[in-house]
Amino acid sequence: MKAIRAAEGLLTLSQQDELVDLPNYPLSASEDEGDSDGERKHEKLLEAINSLDGKNRYKLAERSEASLKVSEFNVSSEGSGEKLILADLLEPVKTSSSLATVKKQLNRVKSKKTLELPLNKEEVERIHREVAFNKTSQTLSKWDPIVLKNRQAEQLVFPLEKEQSAFVPIEHVFSGWKARTPLEHEIFNLLHKNKQPVTDPLLTPMEKASLKAMSLEEAKMRRAELQRARALQSYYEARARREKKIKSKKYHKIVKKGKAKKALKEFEQLRNINPTAALEELEKIEKARMMERMSLKHQNSGKWAKSKAIMAKYDLEARQAMQEQLAKNKELTQKLQVVSESEEEGNTEEEETLVPDVVNEVQMDANGPNPWMLRSCNPDAKEEEKPMDSEHLPEPVAHQFSESEEDERPVAEEETLLKEFEERRALRKRSEFSQDAEPMGSRETQDSSSQEVLSEVRALAQRLNKGNLQSRKQRVTSTGTVLQVQREEPAPEEEEPLLLQRPERVQTLEKLEKLGKEECSQKKELPRPILQREWTERNPNNQPDASKGKKKEQMINLQNLLTTKTPSVKSLEVPTIEELEDEEAKVQKQMIKEAFAGDDVIRDFLKEKREAVEANKPKDVDLTLPGWGEWGGLGLKPSAKKRRRFLIKAPEGPPRKDKNLPNVIINEKRNIHAAAHQVRVLPYPFTHHQQFERTIQTPIGSTWNTQRAFQKLTTPKVVTKPGHIIKPIKAEDVGYRSSSRSDISVIQSNQKRLSGHHKKQLKKSSTD
Amino acid sequence: METAPRPGRNVPPKKDKLQAKRKKPRRYWEEETAPTSAGASPGPPLKKKRNGEVRLQKPKNTRSSKKSRISKKPQVPKKPRERKKPEPQRSLSGAQDPFPGPAPVPVEVARKFCRIDKSIKLPRSKSKTRSKLEVAEAEEEETSVKAARSELLLAEEPGFLEGEDGEDTAKIRQADIVEAVDIASAAKHFDLNLRQFGPYRLNYSRTGRHLALGGRRGHVAALDWVTKKLMCEINVMEAVQDIRFLHSEVLLAVAQNRWLHIYDNQGIELHCVRRCDRVTRLEFLPYHFLLATASETGFLTYLDVSVGKIVAALNARAGRLSVMAQNPYNAVIHLGHSNGTVSLWSPAVKEPLAKILCHRGGVRAIAVDSTGTYMATSGLDHQLKIFDLRGTFQPLSARTLPQGAGHLAFSQRGLLAAGMGDVINIWAGQGKASSPSLEQAYLTHRLSGHVHGLQFCPFEDVLGVGHSGGITSMLVPGAAEPNFDALESNPYRSQKQRQEWEVKALLEKVPAELICLDPRALAEVDVISLEQEKKERIERLGYDPEAKVPFQPKPKQKGRSSTASLVKRKRKVMDKEHRDQVRQSIQQQKQKQEKAKPKGSRPSALDRFVR
């Protein structure tokens, strides 16, 4: 078809050409006209054939002959198919020098613009100023670090003359040095004997070179490796991005399926190779099952599922999809039967013994080993059993403890048991904190399962307790029963920590808090045996005493304090006289008692203390004017209301230091003489007195410090050399090269300092 | 005064210098001909066992001789050498330093020297302040590390007495100890039989070299008790109540029946201080050059011995004063009274700094340990109590004695000696800073007469007891500080050194008014006067120069800086502040109400009629 069309096109073209050509060449009449005509036609034909591939089909015909229309004003660019640019015309001109001036003129014309109005003076000045400021601030800002450094420096030494340390290789120092003393001779002899390198101890040049080569190779290898890794990473990233963008559901489904298959295969393999790892894997699957069971993801409750359910009546596909989902749910929730039958049975049996009866009744029909997972099915039943539950529950728990221990005793030792108890305690705590948190972890061993059950029981009990206020009392009683039960039973010794912990749990939150506070305060204060004893007595649940106790804690009984029960250990090697004097001592005691019968030391002291406290209290100011606004006179007092109104209460001072110390009176008056020696003004950068105190807390005297430390602490801030002029700081002093000139000068000065020998070394190193 | 351990100065410097002048310095490669000079150790080593293990202070270098005899004390190396990362630090020979860097310092030792309490949280500080604080903290750390490093120079170890398993050390008699120890130490145990001039009071000089004794019937003597050289012996022909050395062994204060007299070491009377009359007890505060006297008339008088002026005369208003002790940590004087209280005094304050009710009966004796942490008191109620002096003044332990203790003394390392009748009991604690446990006596000793004066000798494991039969110097292993600070109190100082020290001590004299309960409080800012000054300044200026500048909204661009918006922004900030204030005040009110509620009962309707 195409060929035919092309041929037709050709024909028409040739005809057109003829038509076009006719007016063009009316005057050209020659012998070879026909020839040339034939040639042209041939060319056209070739062109047409060439253009068959569809590229140059519409190319304009090129003019090969000079036309009449040529003029210098109207230059057409018909043939080239492009726009005509001035530069194109000028290009050939370039070579000829005569036209350069013209070109220049043209350029000038092009670049010339109209002059703008000059800015007014103020603005100009402002700009100047800005520029100048920027410049100077830039030049000055380089001093900032130096200024800061000098301000923070521990010591400044003036004049600031930094010795330019000329780096001289150690070999050259050594070349001029010779062993003189016999000791040195001996040392060098030894060194030479052992062929130790004397001058350059580190490495020979060969070794150095080899090391370098090695390092380069390694570096290259490393670089290549890194490059490869980077490239791979980018590939992977790109691929992942691409795959992520794919929106096809089908594709994703396939991918997922493939993954699942792969996982299954791997699991099979793992089971053959490494059973334990497979078990772990199985656990994961189990976990997924649990998640599924909890989340109800694939049950027909989702948005999508609901919509499908509506559609299912009419749409076969939707029905299928729904069924698929249900199947998936079934598959996911199905229990994997991996553990051998016998073990399972044993497990369940044990469970029956471990778990309270209430639970077991429910559990009978369920195939899962965890009865607590099912409690959501019959909440009503639970509710009914609530009161009974709270009383009932702890007993089995206690029961269970003993049982589990009995089971494990032959195998486990005391230590392991203890550890377990600790674990249990931790579990309980966790359950207390997050009661709603579901136990997610699958049960690995039998006893861990029992632990979980335990924690569940506890969480449940607590939830119940929270439900109603009365339960608090119940809880106490229930725990009380537990305690009783446990005491009645011949509890093993290992249970002790748990037993001890019980009463603490009984206490309400407030009490716990208070307990904590009490303990804190006790810790703060120095050992006070009596108080502690009292507290321990008060400690086991006696709630009515709590409020009183708080008041009491302030004042320790002075009587107790003074008549402490001292250890009546008669370890003292009592001298014989005293034993003889036993009766005498009694008599003496009697005498003392008689002598001091009248004065009660403690009461006197307390009275004195009260007086001291009163005397030290800030006094209120009474501004009432008797008789103002009411009747006045002898025997008439201003009313209480008025007195209250005009009484200016003094602000309460800070609490006395001896507030809680019954046997002490501490004088609160300031020592004015000592205060005169104290600092009373905060120095500059400090805003709070504590900050400043911290800086002056360390003594700097030589009495408290070693000699070195003392010298360091008392170094003067500024050291000047006597007889030297202190010149202002220069850029060179701190290592800056402010200008090129100074730069040169620095180098020159350096050169001066270096000896000829060193110069050579420098050159050498530079060439190296 | 605070006395921190000053390591690195325990070697008598002058001696070494003299040696260096005479001899050519010995090098380590030269053969060790003579053992190191034993001059630095106060007592030559002694170790012989009969009933128990007896060790007085002994230099370290002799330890290797009989290692098996040394008790089971865990020998922890003082500086565990931890190897830091083996850096290839090459020396000239190519050999590597096996222990590069400075020697590591154990953290606990360094912590001992730290003074800054970092547990106190500071308010937020500006960067400038923070940098200063950092510098201070770094300095502190550096100095503490240096001090800890120089602990290595504390070469002496304290002695101790340890019974064989189950053996009670209290059953070891002085004779046994004397038999077990070396001759030099055995010479430190002696009895002076002076029955003629009644019960004796005694006092050791601060270096522990000299002993002064004063008999009730006027016998006053001073002697170099180590060499047993008598310096002077006089009879003042008057009852002697107490005797005490002043800052050096040259001067001697004697409280006689009527007035206070000061003698020199030749027995020449230098002064008679008539303003201190009927003095019963004397205490000398060495850093303040104060002689504190407690008199029968109930006055506590401080006498500045450097200028001879009475600094303060305080009326204790508690009758006869006969029990006195000083707290070596803060130079506070403790007085015991007949009403069972102990009062703490400073010359700067007219009233007692604190009053502690210690006993039901009168207080018979007080002693304060060298760190100023514990105070032991004994009363007429036959009790011996140990109080904590760090702010709380609570009894830590107590014990009833069959016959109350009439005299108490703490040793430098915290041993407590009590004299009861003619028996001396000594209790020991664990370590230096712990209180002595009163459960079991460490040592007991019976004397030939009733105890009248007790003092542990500084830097020697010796307890001096003055009694009615004379003076007994008994050995108490582990009583004294084994390492002495030669610049502070050097037992071996020459006369020249003593003169030098005297001048320095006088230059460093602490003013009397600086005595207070917590000497560290002097390093704090006087907050009250600071605030007072601030208030005055505000009053003077009429405004608070440090007050917060009221909020001024910043101008914003793009037309958002209209006056209305500026005002709005200002208002916003103001309102926020106001709200915060209101919230705070409400909270305060609530708190107040909560406080007030439990106090009063329900308001009654009839309250309005109360006038």
PDB file of N, CA and C in Angstrom, chain B residues 219-263:
ATOM      1  N   HIS B 219      51.511  21.220 142.988  1.00  0.00           N
ATOM      2  CA  HIS B 219      52.673  20.732 142.290  1.00  0.00           C
ATOM      3  C   HIS B 219      52.503  20.946 140.786  1.00  0.00           C
ATOM      4  N   VAL B 220      53.366  21.726 140.168  1.00  0.00           N
ATOM      5  CA  VAL B 220      53.307  21.969 138.724  1.00  0.00           C
ATOM      6  C   VAL B 220      54.632  21.556 138.122  1.00  0.00           C
ATOM      7  N   ALA B 221      54.567  20.756 137.079  1.00  0.00           N
ATOM      8  CA  ALA B 221      55.800  20.322 136.424  1.00  0.00           C
ATOM      9  C   ALA B 221      55.566  20.219 134.934  1.00  0.00           C
ATOM     10  N   ALA B 222      56.623  20.436 134.177  1.00  0.00           N
ATOM     11  CA  ALA B 222      56.565  20.245 132.721  1.00  0.00           C
ATOM     12  C   ALA B 222      57.767  19.416 132.336  1.00  0.00           C
ATOM     13  N   LEU B 223      57.557  18.448 131.467  1.00  0.00           N
ATOM     14  CA  LEU B 223      58.683  17.594 131.096  1.00  0.00           C
ATOM     15  C   LEU B 223      58.538  17.126 129.654  1.00  0.00           C
ATOM     16  N   ASP B 224      59.667  16.844 129.061  1.00  0.00           N
ATOM     17  CA  ASP B 224      59.680  16.188 127.761  1.00  0.00           C
ATOM     18  C   ASP B 224      59.490  14.702 128.063  1.00  0.00           C
ATOM     19  N   TRP B 225      58.299  14.223 127.881  1.00  0.00           N
ATOM     20  CA  TRP B 225      57.980  12.913 128.440  1.00  0.00           C
ATOM     21  C   TRP B 225      58.607  11.781 127.638  1.00  0.00           C
ATOM     22  N   VAL B 226      59.009  12.041 126.405  1.00  0.00           N
ATOM     23  CA  VAL B 226      59.607  10.969 125.597  1.00  0.00           C
ATOM     24  C   VAL B 226      61.008  10.673 126.112  1.00  0.00           C
ATOM     25  N   THR B 227      61.757  11.751 126.363  1.00  0.00           N
ATOM     26  CA  THR B 227      63.106  11.558 126.878  1.00  0.00           C
ATOM     27  C   THR B 227      63.139  11.593 128.399  1.00  0.00           C
ATOM     28  N   LYS B 228      61.979  11.911 128.976  1.00  0.00           N
ATOM     29  CA  LYS B 228      61.838  12.024 130.435  1.00  0.00           C
ATOM     30  C   LYS B 228      62.718  13.145 131.002  1.00  0.00           C
ATOM     31  N   LYS B 229      62.911  14.171 130.223  1.00  0.00           N
ATOM     32  CA  LYS B 229      63.722  15.294 130.689  1.00  0.00           C
ATOM     33  C   LYS B 229      62.805  16.318 131.344  1.00  0.00           C
ATOM     34  N   LEU B 230      63.112  16.650 132.542  1.00  0.00           N
ATOM     35  CA  LEU B 230      62.264  17.591 133.264  1.00  0.00           C
ATOM     36  C   LEU B 230      62.618  19.008 132.858  1.00  0.00           C
ATOM     37  N   MET B 231      61.622  19.796 132.520  1.00  0.00           N
ATOM     38  CA  MET B 231      61.890  21.181 132.153  1.00  0.00           C
ATOM     39  C   MET B 231      61.798  22.086 133.372  1.00  0.00           C
ATOM     40  N   CYS B 232      60.733  21.894 134.122  1.00  0.00           N
ATOM     41  CA  CYS B 232      60.614  22.686 135.341  1.00  0.00           C
ATOM     42  C   CYS B 232      59.746  21.967 136.338  1.00  0.00           C
ATOM     43  N   GLU B 233      59.933  22.288 137.537  1.00  0.00           N
ATOM     44  CA  GLU B 233      59.090  21.708 138.580  1.00  0.00           C
ATOM     45  C   GLU B 233      58.992  22.720 139.708  1.00  0.00           C
ATOM     46  N   ILE B 234      57.769  23.158 139.975  1.00  0.00           N
ATOM     47  CA  ILE B 234      57.592  24.162 141.015  1.00  0.00           C
ATOM     48  C   ILE B 234      56.391  23.794 141.861  1.00  0.00           C
ATOM     49  N   ASN B 235      56.292  24.438 142.970  1.00  0.00           N
ATOM     50  CA  ASN B 235      55.063  24.331 143.743  1.00  0.00           C
ATOM     51  C   ASN B 235      54.494  25.719 143.880  1.00  0.00           C
ATOM     52  N   VAL B 236      53.270  25.902 143.413  1.00  0.00           N
ATOM     53  CA  VAL B 236      52.695  27.237 143.378  1.00  0.00           C
ATOM     54  C   VAL B 236      52.059  27.601 144.711  1.00  0.00           C
ATOM     55  N   MET B 237      52.084  26.690 145.640  1.00  0.00           N
ATOM     56  CA  MET B 237      51.582  26.942 146.981  1.00  0.00           C
ATOM     57  C   MET B 237      50.105  27.328 146.961  1.00  0.00           C
ATOM     58  N   GLU B 238      49.393  26.755 146.100  1.00  0.00           N
ATOM     59  CA  GLU B 238      47.967  27.061 145.982  1.00  0.00           C
ATOM     60  C   GLU B 238      47.330  25.876 145.271  1.00  0.00           C
ATOM     61  N   ALA B 239      46.059  25.714 145.454  1.00  0.00           N
ATOM     62  CA  ALA B 239      45.389  24.602 144.780  1.00  0.00           C
ATOM     63  C   ALA B 239      45.416  24.823 143.272  1.00  0.00           C
ATOM     64  N   VAL B 240      45.767  23.782 142.549  1.00  0.00           N
ATOM     65  CA  VAL B 240      45.794  23.891 141.082  1.00  0.00           C
ATOM     66  C   VAL B 240      44.563  23.174 140.542  1.00  0.00           C
ATOM     67  N   GLN B 241      43.746  23.911 139.826  1.00  0.00           N
ATOM     68  CA  GLN B 241      42.523  23.321 139.268  1.00  0.00           C
ATOM     69  C   GLN B 241      42.777  22.669 137.911  1.00  0.00           C
ATOM     70  N   ASP B 242      43.516  23.357 137.093  1.00  0.00           N
ATOM     71  CA  ASP B 242      43.741  22.820 135.749  1.00  0.00           C
ATOM     72  C   ASP B 242      45.045  23.383 135.212  1.00  0.00           C
ATOM     73  N   ILE B 243      45.575  22.698 134.237  1.00  0.00           N
ATOM     74  CA  ILE B 243      46.839  23.131 133.649  1.00  0.00           C
ATOM     75  C   ILE B 243      46.778  22.908 132.154  1.00  0.00           C
ATOM     76  N   ARG B 244      47.364  23.821 131.411  1.00  0.00           N
ATOM     77  CA  ARG B 244      47.283  23.683 129.956  1.00  0.00           C
ATOM     78  C   ARG B 244      48.450  24.388 129.295  1.00  0.00           C
ATOM     79  N   PHE B 245      48.987  23.745 128.249  1.00  0.00           N
ATOM     80  CA  PHE B 245      49.997  24.397 127.435  1.00  0.00           C
ATOM     81  C   PHE B 245      49.323  25.421 126.555  1.00  0.00           C
ATOM     82  N   LEU B 246      49.993  26.529 126.300  1.00  0.00           N
ATOM     83  CA  LEU B 246      49.488  27.453 125.294  1.00  0.00           C
ATOM     84  C   LEU B 246      49.980  26.964 123.937  1.00  0.00           C
ATOM     85  N   HIS B 247      50.056  27.856 122.951  1.00  0.00           N
ATOM     86  CA  HIS B 247      50.293  27.411 121.566  1.00  0.00           C
ATOM     87  C   HIS B 247      51.553  26.569 121.432  1.00  0.00           C
ATOM     88  N   SER B 248      52.575  26.816 122.249  1.00  0.00           N
ATOM     89  CA  SER B 248      53.763  25.976 122.175  1.00  0.00           C
ATOM     90  C   SER B 248      54.104  25.503 123.584  1.00  0.00           C
ATOM     91  N   GLU B 249      55.136  24.682 123.676  1.00  0.00           N
ATOM     92  CA  GLU B 249      55.453  24.105 124.969  1.00  0.00           C
ATOM     93  C   GLU B 249      56.172  25.100 125.888  1.00  0.00           C
ATOM     94  N   VAL B 250      56.389  26.311 125.387  1.00  0.00           N
ATOM     95  CA  VAL B 250      57.124  27.291 126.171  1.00  0.00           C
ATOM     96  C   VAL B 250      56.239  27.918 127.244  1.00  0.00           C
ATOM     97  N   LEU B 251      54.994  28.083 126.911  1.00  0.00           N
ATOM     98  CA  LEU B 251      54.080  28.773 127.830  1.00  0.00           C
ATOM     99  C   LEU B 251      53.099  27.794 128.446  1.00  0.00           C
ATOM    100  N   LEU B 252      52.766  28.086 129.651  1.00  0.00           N
ATOM    101  CA  LEU B 252      51.978  27.150 130.435  1.00  0.00           C
ATOM    102  C   LEU B 252      50.961  27.947 131.238  1.00  0.00           C
ATOM    103  N   ALA B 253      49.689  27.628 131.076  1.00  0.00           N
ATOM    104  CA  ALA B 253      48.653  28.315 131.844  1.00  0.00           C
ATOM    105  C   ALA B 253      48.222  27.411 132.978  1.00  0.00           C
ATOM    106  N   VAL B 254      48.170  27.959 134.146  1.00  0.00           N
ATOM    107  CA  VAL B 254      47.775  27.169 135.316  1.00  0.00           C
ATOM    108  C   VAL B 254      46.611  27.882 136.003  1.00  0.00           C
ATOM    109  N   ALA B 255      45.522  27.153 136.145  1.00  0.00           N
ATOM    110  CA  ALA B 255      44.368  27.713 136.842  1.00  0.00           C
ATOM    111  C   ALA B 255      44.544  27.417 138.310  1.00  0.00           C
ATOM    112  N   GLN B 256      44.850  28.442 139.032  1.00  0.00           N
ATOM    113  CA  GLN B 256      45.062  28.243 140.465  1.00  0.00           C
ATOM    114  C   GLN B 256      43.819  28.665 141.226  1.00  0.00           C
ATOM    115  N   ASN B 257      43.910  28.514 142.487  1.00  0.00           N
ATOM    116  CA  ASN B 257      42.704  28.679 143.287  1.00  0.00           C
ATOM    117  C   ASN B 257      42.022  30.018 143.044  1.00  0.00           C
ATOM    118  N   ARG B 258      42.813  31.083 142.995  1.00  0.00           N
ATOM    119  CA  ARG B 258      42.186  32.392 142.826  1.00  0.00           C
ATOM    120  C   ARG B 258      42.255  32.869 141.395  1.00  0.00           C
ATOM    121  N   TRP B 259      43.455  32.923 140.847  1.00  0.00           N
ATOM    122  CA  TRP B 259      43.598  33.533 139.532  1.00  0.00           C
ATOM    123  C   TRP B 259      44.267  32.596 138.556  1.00  0.00           C
ATOM    124  N   LEU B 260      44.293  33.074 137.397  1.00  0.00           N
ATOM    125  CA  LEU B 260      44.954  32.312 136.344  1.00  0.00           C
ATOM    126  C   LEU B 260      46.389  32.806 136.219  1.00  0.00           C
ATOM    127  N   HIS B 261      47.324  31.882 136.206  1.00  0.00           N
ATOM    128  CA  HIS B 261      48.731  32.262 136.095  1.00  0.00           C
ATOM    129  C   HIS B 261      49.321  31.661 134.832  1.00  0.00           C
ATOM    130  N   ILE B 262      50.300  32.371 134.287  1.00  0.00           N
ATOM    131  CA  ILE B 262      50.985  31.841 133.110  1.00  0.00           C
ATOM    132  C   ILE B 262      52.472  31.742 133.425  1.00  0.00           C
ATOM    133  N   TYR B 263      53.021  30.557 133.203  1.00  0.00           N
ATOM    134  CA  TYR B 263      54.437  30.321 133.487  1.00  0.00           C
ATOM    135  C   TYR B 263      55.134  29.986 132.192  1.00  0.00           C
TER     136      TYR B 263
END
